[in-house]
Coordinates of C-alpha atoms and ligand atoms in Angstrom, one line a residue:
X1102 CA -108.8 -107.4 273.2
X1103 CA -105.2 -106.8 273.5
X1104 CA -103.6 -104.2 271.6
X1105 CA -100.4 -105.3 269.9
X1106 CA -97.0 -102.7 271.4
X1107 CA -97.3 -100.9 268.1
X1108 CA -100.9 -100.0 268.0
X1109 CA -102.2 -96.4 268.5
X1110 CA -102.9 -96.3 272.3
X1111 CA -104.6 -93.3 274.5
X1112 CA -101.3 -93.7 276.7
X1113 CA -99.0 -93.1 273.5
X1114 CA -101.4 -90.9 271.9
X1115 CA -100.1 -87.3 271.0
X1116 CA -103.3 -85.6 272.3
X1117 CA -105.8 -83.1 271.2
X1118 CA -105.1 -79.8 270.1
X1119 CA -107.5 -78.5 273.1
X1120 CA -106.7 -79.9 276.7
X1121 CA -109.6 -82.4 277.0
X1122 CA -110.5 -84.4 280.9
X1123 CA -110.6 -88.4 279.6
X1124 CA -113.2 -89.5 279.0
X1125 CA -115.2 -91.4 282.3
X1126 CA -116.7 -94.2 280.0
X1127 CA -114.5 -94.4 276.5
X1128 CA -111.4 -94.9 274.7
X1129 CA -110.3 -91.2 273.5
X1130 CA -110.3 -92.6 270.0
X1131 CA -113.8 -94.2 270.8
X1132 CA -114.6 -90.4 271.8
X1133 CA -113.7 -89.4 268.0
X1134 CA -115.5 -92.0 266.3
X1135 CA -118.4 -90.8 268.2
X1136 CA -117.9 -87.2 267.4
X1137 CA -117.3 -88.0 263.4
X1138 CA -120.8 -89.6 263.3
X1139 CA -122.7 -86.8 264.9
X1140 CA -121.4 -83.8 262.8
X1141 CA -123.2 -82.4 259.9
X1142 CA -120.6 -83.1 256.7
X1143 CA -120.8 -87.3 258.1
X1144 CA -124.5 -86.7 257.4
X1145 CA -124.1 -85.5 254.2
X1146 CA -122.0 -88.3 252.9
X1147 CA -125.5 -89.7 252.0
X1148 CA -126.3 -87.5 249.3
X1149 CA -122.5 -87.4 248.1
X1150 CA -121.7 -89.5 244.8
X1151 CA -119.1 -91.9 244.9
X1152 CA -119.0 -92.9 241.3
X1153 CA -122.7 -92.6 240.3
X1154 CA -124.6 -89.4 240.9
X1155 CA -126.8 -90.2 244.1
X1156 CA -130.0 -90.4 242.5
X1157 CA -129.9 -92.9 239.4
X1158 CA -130.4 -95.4 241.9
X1159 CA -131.3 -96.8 244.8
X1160 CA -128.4 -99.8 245.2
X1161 CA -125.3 -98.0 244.2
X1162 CA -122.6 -96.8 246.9
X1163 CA -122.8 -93.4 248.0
X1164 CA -119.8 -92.0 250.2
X1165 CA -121.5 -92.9 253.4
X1166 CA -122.1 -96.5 252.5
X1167 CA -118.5 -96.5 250.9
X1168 CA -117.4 -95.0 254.3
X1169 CA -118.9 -97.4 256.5
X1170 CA -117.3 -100.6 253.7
X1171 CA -114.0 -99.1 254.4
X1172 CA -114.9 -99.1 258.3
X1173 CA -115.6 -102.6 258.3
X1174 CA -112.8 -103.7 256.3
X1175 CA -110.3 -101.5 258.4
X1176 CA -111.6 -103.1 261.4
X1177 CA -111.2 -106.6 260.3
X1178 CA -107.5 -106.2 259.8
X1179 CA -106.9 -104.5 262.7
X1180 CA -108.4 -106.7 265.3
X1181 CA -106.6 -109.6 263.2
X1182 CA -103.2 -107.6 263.4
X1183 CA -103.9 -106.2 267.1
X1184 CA -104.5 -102.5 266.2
X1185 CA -106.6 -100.2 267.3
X1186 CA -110.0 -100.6 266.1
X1187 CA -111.5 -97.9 267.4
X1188 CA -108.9 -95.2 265.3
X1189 CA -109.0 -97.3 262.3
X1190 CA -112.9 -96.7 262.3
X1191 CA -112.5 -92.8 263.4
X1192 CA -110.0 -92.4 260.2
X1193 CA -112.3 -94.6 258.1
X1194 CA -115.8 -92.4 259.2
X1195 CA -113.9 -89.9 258.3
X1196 CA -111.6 -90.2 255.5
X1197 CA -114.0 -88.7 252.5
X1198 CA -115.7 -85.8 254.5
X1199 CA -114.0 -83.1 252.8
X1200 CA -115.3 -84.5 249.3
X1201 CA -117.5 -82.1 247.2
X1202 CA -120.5 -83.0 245.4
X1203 CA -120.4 -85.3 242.0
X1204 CA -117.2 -86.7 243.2
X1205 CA -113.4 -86.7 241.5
X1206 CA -115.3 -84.3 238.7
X1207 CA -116.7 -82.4 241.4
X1208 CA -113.6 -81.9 242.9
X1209 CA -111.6 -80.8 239.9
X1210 CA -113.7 -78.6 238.9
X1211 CA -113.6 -76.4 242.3
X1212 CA -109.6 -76.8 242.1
X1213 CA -109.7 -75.2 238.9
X1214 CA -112.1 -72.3 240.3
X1215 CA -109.5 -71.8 243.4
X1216 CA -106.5 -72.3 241.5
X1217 CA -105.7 -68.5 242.0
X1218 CA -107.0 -69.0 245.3
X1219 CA -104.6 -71.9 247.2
X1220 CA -106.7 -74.8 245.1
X1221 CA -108.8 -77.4 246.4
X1222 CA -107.4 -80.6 247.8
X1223 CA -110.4 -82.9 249.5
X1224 CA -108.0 -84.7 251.9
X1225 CA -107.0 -80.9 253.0
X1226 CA -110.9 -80.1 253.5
X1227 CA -111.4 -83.5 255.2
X1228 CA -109.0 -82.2 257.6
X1229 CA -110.6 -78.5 257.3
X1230 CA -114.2 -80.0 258.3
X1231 CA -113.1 -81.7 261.4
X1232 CA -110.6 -78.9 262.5
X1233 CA -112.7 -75.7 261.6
X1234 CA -115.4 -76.2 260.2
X1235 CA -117.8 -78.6 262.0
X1236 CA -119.3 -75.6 264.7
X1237 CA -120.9 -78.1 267.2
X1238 CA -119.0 -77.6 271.2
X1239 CA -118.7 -74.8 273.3
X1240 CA -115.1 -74.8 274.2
X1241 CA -113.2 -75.2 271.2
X1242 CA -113.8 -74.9 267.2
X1243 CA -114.4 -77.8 265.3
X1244 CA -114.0 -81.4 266.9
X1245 CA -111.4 -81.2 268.7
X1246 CA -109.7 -84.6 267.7
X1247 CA -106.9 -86.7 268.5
X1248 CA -103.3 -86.3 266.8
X1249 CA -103.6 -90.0 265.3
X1250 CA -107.2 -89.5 263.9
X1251 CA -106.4 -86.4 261.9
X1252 CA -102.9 -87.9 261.0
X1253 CA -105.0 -90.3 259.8
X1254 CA -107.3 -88.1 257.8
X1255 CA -104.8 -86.3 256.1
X1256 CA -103.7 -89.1 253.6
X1257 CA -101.7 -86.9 250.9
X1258 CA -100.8 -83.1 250.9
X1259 CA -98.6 -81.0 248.6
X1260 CA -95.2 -79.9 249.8
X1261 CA -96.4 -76.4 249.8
X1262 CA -99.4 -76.9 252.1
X1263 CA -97.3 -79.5 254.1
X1264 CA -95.1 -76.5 254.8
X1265 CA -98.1 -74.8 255.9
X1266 CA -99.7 -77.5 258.5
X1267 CA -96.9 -77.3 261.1
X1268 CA -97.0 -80.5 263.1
X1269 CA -99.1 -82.5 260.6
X1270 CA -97.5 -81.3 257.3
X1271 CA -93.9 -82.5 258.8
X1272 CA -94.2 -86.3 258.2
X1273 CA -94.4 -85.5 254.2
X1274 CA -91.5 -83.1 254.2
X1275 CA -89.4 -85.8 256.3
X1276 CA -90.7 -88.6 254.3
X1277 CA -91.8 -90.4 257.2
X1278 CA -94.9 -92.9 257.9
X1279 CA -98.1 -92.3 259.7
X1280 CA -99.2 -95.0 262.2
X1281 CA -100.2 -98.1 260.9
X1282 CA -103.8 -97.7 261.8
X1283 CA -103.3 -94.7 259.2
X1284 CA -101.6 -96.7 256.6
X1285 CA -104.5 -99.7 257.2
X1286 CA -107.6 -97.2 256.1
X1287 CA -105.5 -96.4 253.2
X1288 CA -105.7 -99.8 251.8
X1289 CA -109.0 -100.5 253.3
X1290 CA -110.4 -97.2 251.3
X1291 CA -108.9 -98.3 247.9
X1292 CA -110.0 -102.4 248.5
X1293 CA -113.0 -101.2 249.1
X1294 CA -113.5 -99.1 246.1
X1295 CA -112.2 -101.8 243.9
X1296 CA -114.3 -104.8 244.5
X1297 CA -118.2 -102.4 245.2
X1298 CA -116.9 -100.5 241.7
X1299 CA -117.1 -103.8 240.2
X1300 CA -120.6 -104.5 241.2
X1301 CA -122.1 -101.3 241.2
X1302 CA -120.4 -100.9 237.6
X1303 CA -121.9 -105.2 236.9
X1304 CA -125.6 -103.6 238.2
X1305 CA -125.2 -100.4 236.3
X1306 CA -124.6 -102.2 232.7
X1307 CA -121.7 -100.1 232.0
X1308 CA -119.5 -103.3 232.7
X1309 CA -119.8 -106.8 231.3
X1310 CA -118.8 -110.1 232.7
X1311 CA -116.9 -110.9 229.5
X1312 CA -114.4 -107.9 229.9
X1313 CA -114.0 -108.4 233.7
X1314 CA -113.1 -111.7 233.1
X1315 CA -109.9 -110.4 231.8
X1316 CA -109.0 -108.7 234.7
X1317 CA -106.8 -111.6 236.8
X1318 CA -108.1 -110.4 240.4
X1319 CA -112.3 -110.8 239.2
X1320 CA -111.4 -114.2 236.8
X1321 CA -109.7 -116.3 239.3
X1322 CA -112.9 -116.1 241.6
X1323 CA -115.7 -115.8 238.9
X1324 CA -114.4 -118.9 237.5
X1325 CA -114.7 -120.7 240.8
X1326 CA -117.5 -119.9 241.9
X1327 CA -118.6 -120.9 238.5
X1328 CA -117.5 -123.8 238.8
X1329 CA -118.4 -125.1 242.3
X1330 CA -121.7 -123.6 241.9
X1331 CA -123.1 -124.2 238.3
X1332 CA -126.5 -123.2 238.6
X1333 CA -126.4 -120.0 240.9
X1334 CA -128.2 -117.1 239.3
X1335 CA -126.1 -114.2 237.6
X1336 CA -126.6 -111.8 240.7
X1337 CA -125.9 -114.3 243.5
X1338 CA -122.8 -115.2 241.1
X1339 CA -121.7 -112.0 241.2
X1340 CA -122.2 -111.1 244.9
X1341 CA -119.9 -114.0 245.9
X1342 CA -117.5 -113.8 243.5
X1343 CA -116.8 -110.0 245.0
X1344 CA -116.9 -111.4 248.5
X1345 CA -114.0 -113.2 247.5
X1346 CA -112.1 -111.0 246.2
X1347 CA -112.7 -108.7 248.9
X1348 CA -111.3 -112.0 251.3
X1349 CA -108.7 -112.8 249.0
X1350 CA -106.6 -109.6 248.8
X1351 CA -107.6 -108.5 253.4
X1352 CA -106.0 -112.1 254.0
X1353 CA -102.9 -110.8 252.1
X1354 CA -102.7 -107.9 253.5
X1355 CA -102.9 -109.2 256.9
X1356 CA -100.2 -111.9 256.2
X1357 CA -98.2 -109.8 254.3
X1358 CA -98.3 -107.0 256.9
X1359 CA -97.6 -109.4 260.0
X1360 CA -94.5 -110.9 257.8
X1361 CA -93.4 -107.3 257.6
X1362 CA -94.0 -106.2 261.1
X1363 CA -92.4 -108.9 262.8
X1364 CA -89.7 -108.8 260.5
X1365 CA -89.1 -105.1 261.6
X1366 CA -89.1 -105.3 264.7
X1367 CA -91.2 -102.3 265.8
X1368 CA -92.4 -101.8 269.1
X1369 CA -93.9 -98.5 269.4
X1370 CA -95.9 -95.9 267.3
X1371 CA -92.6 -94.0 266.8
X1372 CA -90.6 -96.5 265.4
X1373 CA -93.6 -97.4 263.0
X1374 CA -93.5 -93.2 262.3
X1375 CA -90.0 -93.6 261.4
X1376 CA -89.4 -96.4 259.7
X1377 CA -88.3 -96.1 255.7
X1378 CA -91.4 -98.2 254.4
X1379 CA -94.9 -98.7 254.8
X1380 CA -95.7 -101.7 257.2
X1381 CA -99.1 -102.5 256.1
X1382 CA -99.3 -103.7 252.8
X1383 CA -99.9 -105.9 249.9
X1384 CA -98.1 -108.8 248.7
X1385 CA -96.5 -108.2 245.1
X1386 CA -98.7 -110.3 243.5
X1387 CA -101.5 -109.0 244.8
X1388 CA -100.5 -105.1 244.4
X1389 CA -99.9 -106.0 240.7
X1390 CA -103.3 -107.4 240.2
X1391 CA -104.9 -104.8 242.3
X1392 CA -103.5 -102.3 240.0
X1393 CA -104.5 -104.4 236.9
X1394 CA -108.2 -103.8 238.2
X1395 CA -107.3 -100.7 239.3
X1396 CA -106.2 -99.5 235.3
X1397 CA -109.2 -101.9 234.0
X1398 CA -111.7 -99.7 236.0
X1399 CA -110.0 -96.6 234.9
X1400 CA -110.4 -97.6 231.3
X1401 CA -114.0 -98.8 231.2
X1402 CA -115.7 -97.1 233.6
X1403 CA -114.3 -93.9 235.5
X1404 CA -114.3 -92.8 231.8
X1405 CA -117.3 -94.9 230.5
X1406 CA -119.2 -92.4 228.0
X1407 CA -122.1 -92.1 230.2
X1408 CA -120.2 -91.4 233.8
X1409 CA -118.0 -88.6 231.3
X1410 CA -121.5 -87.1 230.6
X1411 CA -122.5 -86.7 234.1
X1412 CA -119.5 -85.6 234.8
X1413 CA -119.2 -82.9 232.4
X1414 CA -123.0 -82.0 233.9
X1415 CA -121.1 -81.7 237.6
X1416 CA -118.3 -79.9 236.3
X1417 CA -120.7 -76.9 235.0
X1418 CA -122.9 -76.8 237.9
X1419 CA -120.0 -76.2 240.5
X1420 CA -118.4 -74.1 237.9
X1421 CA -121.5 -71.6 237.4
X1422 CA -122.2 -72.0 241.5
X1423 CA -118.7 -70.9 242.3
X1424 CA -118.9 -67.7 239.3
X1425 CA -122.2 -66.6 240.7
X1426 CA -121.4 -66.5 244.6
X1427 CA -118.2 -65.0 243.5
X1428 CA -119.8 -62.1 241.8
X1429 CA -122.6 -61.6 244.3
X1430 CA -121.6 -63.0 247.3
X1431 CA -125.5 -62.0 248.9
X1432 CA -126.5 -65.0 246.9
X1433 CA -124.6 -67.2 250.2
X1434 CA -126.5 -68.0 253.0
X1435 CA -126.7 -65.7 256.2
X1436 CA -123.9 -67.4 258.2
X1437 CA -121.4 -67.2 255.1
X1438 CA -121.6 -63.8 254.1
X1439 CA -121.1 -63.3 257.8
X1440 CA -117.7 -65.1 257.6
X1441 CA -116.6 -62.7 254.5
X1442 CA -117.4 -59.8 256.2
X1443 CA -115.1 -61.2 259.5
X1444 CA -112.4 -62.1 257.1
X1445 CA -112.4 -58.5 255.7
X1446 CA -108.6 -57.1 254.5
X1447 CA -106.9 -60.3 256.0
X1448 CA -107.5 -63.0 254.1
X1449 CA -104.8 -64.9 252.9
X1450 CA -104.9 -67.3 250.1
X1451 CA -103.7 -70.6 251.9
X1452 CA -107.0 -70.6 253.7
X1453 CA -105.3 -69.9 257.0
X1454 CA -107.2 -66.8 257.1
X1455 CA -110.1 -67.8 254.5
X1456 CA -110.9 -65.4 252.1
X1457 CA -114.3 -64.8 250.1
X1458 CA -113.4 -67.6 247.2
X1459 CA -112.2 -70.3 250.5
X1460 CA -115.3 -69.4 251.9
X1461 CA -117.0 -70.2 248.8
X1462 CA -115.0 -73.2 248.3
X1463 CA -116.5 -74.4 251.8
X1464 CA -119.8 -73.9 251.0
X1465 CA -119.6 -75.6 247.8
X1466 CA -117.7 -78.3 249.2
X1467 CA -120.0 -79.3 251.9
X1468 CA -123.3 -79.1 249.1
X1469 CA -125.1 -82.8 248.6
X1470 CA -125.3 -83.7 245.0
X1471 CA -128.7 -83.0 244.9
X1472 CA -128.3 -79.7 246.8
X1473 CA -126.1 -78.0 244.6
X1474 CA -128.3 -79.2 241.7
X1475 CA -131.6 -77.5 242.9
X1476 CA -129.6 -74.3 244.2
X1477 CA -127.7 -74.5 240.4
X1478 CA -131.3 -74.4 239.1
X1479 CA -132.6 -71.8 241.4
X1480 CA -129.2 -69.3 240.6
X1481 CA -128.1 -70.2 237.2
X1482 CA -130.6 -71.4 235.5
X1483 CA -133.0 -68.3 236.6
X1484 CA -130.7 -66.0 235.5
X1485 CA -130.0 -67.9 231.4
X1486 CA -133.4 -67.2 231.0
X1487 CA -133.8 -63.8 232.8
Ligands
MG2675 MG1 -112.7 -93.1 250.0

């Protein structure tokens, strides 16, 4: 397949941060993809909520089915807009594997425990695991990947720890685009989030039909499939009217996008990198009804009483983790209390040198759900009733 002039390419790629021979048999960004799926925090993604904890059931997205949606919808537009395929997937794998347990509560809550420390940001640690933390080859620390691919990684940053990131960080000081394999699994990430929240919140009971139907993006579909197919049962009714919404808003972004790329006139990565707007995109139509589903799942069911509740639940248990490893850091495993003793006098709070509360922060971060609920109950709970 041919790769449109302004793709990601291994010729214009900006390298690795180790000198690497090319690869005898793969694409470089082939070679990352590869690397994503055999480390340790990809693994984990399993075990990681998305918007339900990872145990109440069986059929809900976790972050590793999530990742693999957003792989497959990534890779559909780009083969259709002649990107790279291979990068988009790499960013895609890899996009949510700085996320902590019991997702965006999870994550709060071990922002507010490190807010004296240089807080908590997961696109930061998604950049952290591939760069540092993933301990896997012998001639360089963690995997060692391309320019584009962590580019790609790191979606948003603060000012202040842009200032920090050299190279990386520069683009959000200059206000200036990643590559549009970059700007693709951002959409990709947030279309596919949309349309499985709708059925895993459908499944779940904690959203009806009746109050989707006001949502424009669900009706429109729902009430075709309705009526071309009259008789289909509730599930199968629901199943194809996400698939069309899912077809609905790729097709726009790949017409609106190729409108807007020829229509700029870029012809290499650079130009894409310096051009004033994002190039792959939604129409307006279809932004405003993505953000009417976007508000509608905000309203009824990140903030449904019963995700709240298991929230509030996540919130204590990395809370109380955090306190106790703090005050008796023997509590860590082995290899962790090693790092704090390395890091002795210099640590320095923006994790460049990691102290005792980012080395905390790291372990927490990388726990399963069900992890840091079983070592919760082994710490904490041991010592209310001691
Ligand atoms: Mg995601």
């Amino acid at each position: 397949m041919t790769l449109a002039p302004y793709a990601a390419s291994d010729k214009t790629s900006r390298g690795r941060r180790y000198q690497e021979t090319a690869p005898a048999y793969r694409g470089e960004y082939q070679r990352d993809r590869d690397r994503i799926i055999h480390c340790a925090a990809f693994r984990r993604l399993e075990y990681k909520t998305q918007v339900f904890v990872n145990h109440e059931g069986d059929l809900f997205r976790t972050r590793l089915t999530h990742s693999i949606e957003v792989a497959q919808i990534g890779r559909s537009i780009a083969r259709a807009l002649g990107l790279n395929e291979d990068l988009t997937e790499a960013i895609a794998l890899a996009h949510d594997l700085g996320h902590t347990p019991f997702g965006h509560s999870g994550q709060e809550a071990l922002n507010q425990c490190m807010r004296d420390h240089g807080g908590f940001e997961h696109n930061l640690q998604s950049l952290r695991v591939v760069e540092v933390l993933e301990e896997r080859y012998a001639e360089f620390p963690g995997l060692n990947l391309t320019y584009e691919t962590r580019e790609g990684i790191l979606k948003h940053c603060s000012l202040k720890k842009a200032a920090e990131l050299g190279e990386l960080g520069r683009r959000f000081l200059e206000k200036k685009q990643p590559g549009l394999e970059a700007q693709l699994v951002n959409l990709a990430d947030e279309i596919a989030y949309n349309n499985h929240d709708v059925d895993d919140g459908l499944r779940s009971g904690l959203l009806g039909i009746d109050q989707l139907c006001n949502v424009a993006l669900f009706s429109e579909q729902y009430l075709n499939v309705e009526r071309t197919y009259p008789r289909l049962t509730p599930r199968r009714r629901i199943y194809e009217t996400v698939r069309r919404m899912i077809n609905r808003v790729v097709t726009d972004v790949i017409e609106t996008s190729r409108r807007l790329l020829t229509e700029s006139g870029v012809q290499h990565i650079d130009e894409v990198r310096n051009h004033p707007g994002q190039l792959i995109t939604y129409s307006e139509e279809i932004r405003h009804e993505t953000n009417g589903l976007k508000k509608f799942l905000r309203n009824n069911l990140y903030t449904h009483e019963k995700v709240s509740r298991m929230s509030n639940e996540a919130v204590k248990i990395v809370q109380e983790l955090f306190a106790v490893f703090m005050q008796d850091p023997r509590l860590l495993p082995a290899q962790y209390q090693d790092k704090i003793k390395d890091s002795g006098a210099g640590a320095k709070a923006d994790g460049s040198t990691p102290g005792k509360a980012r080395i905390i922060a790291d372990y927490i971060a990388g726990m399963t759900d069900r992890y840091a609920i079983r070592e919760h109950a082994r710490l904490c709970r041991a010592r209310e009733t001691a």
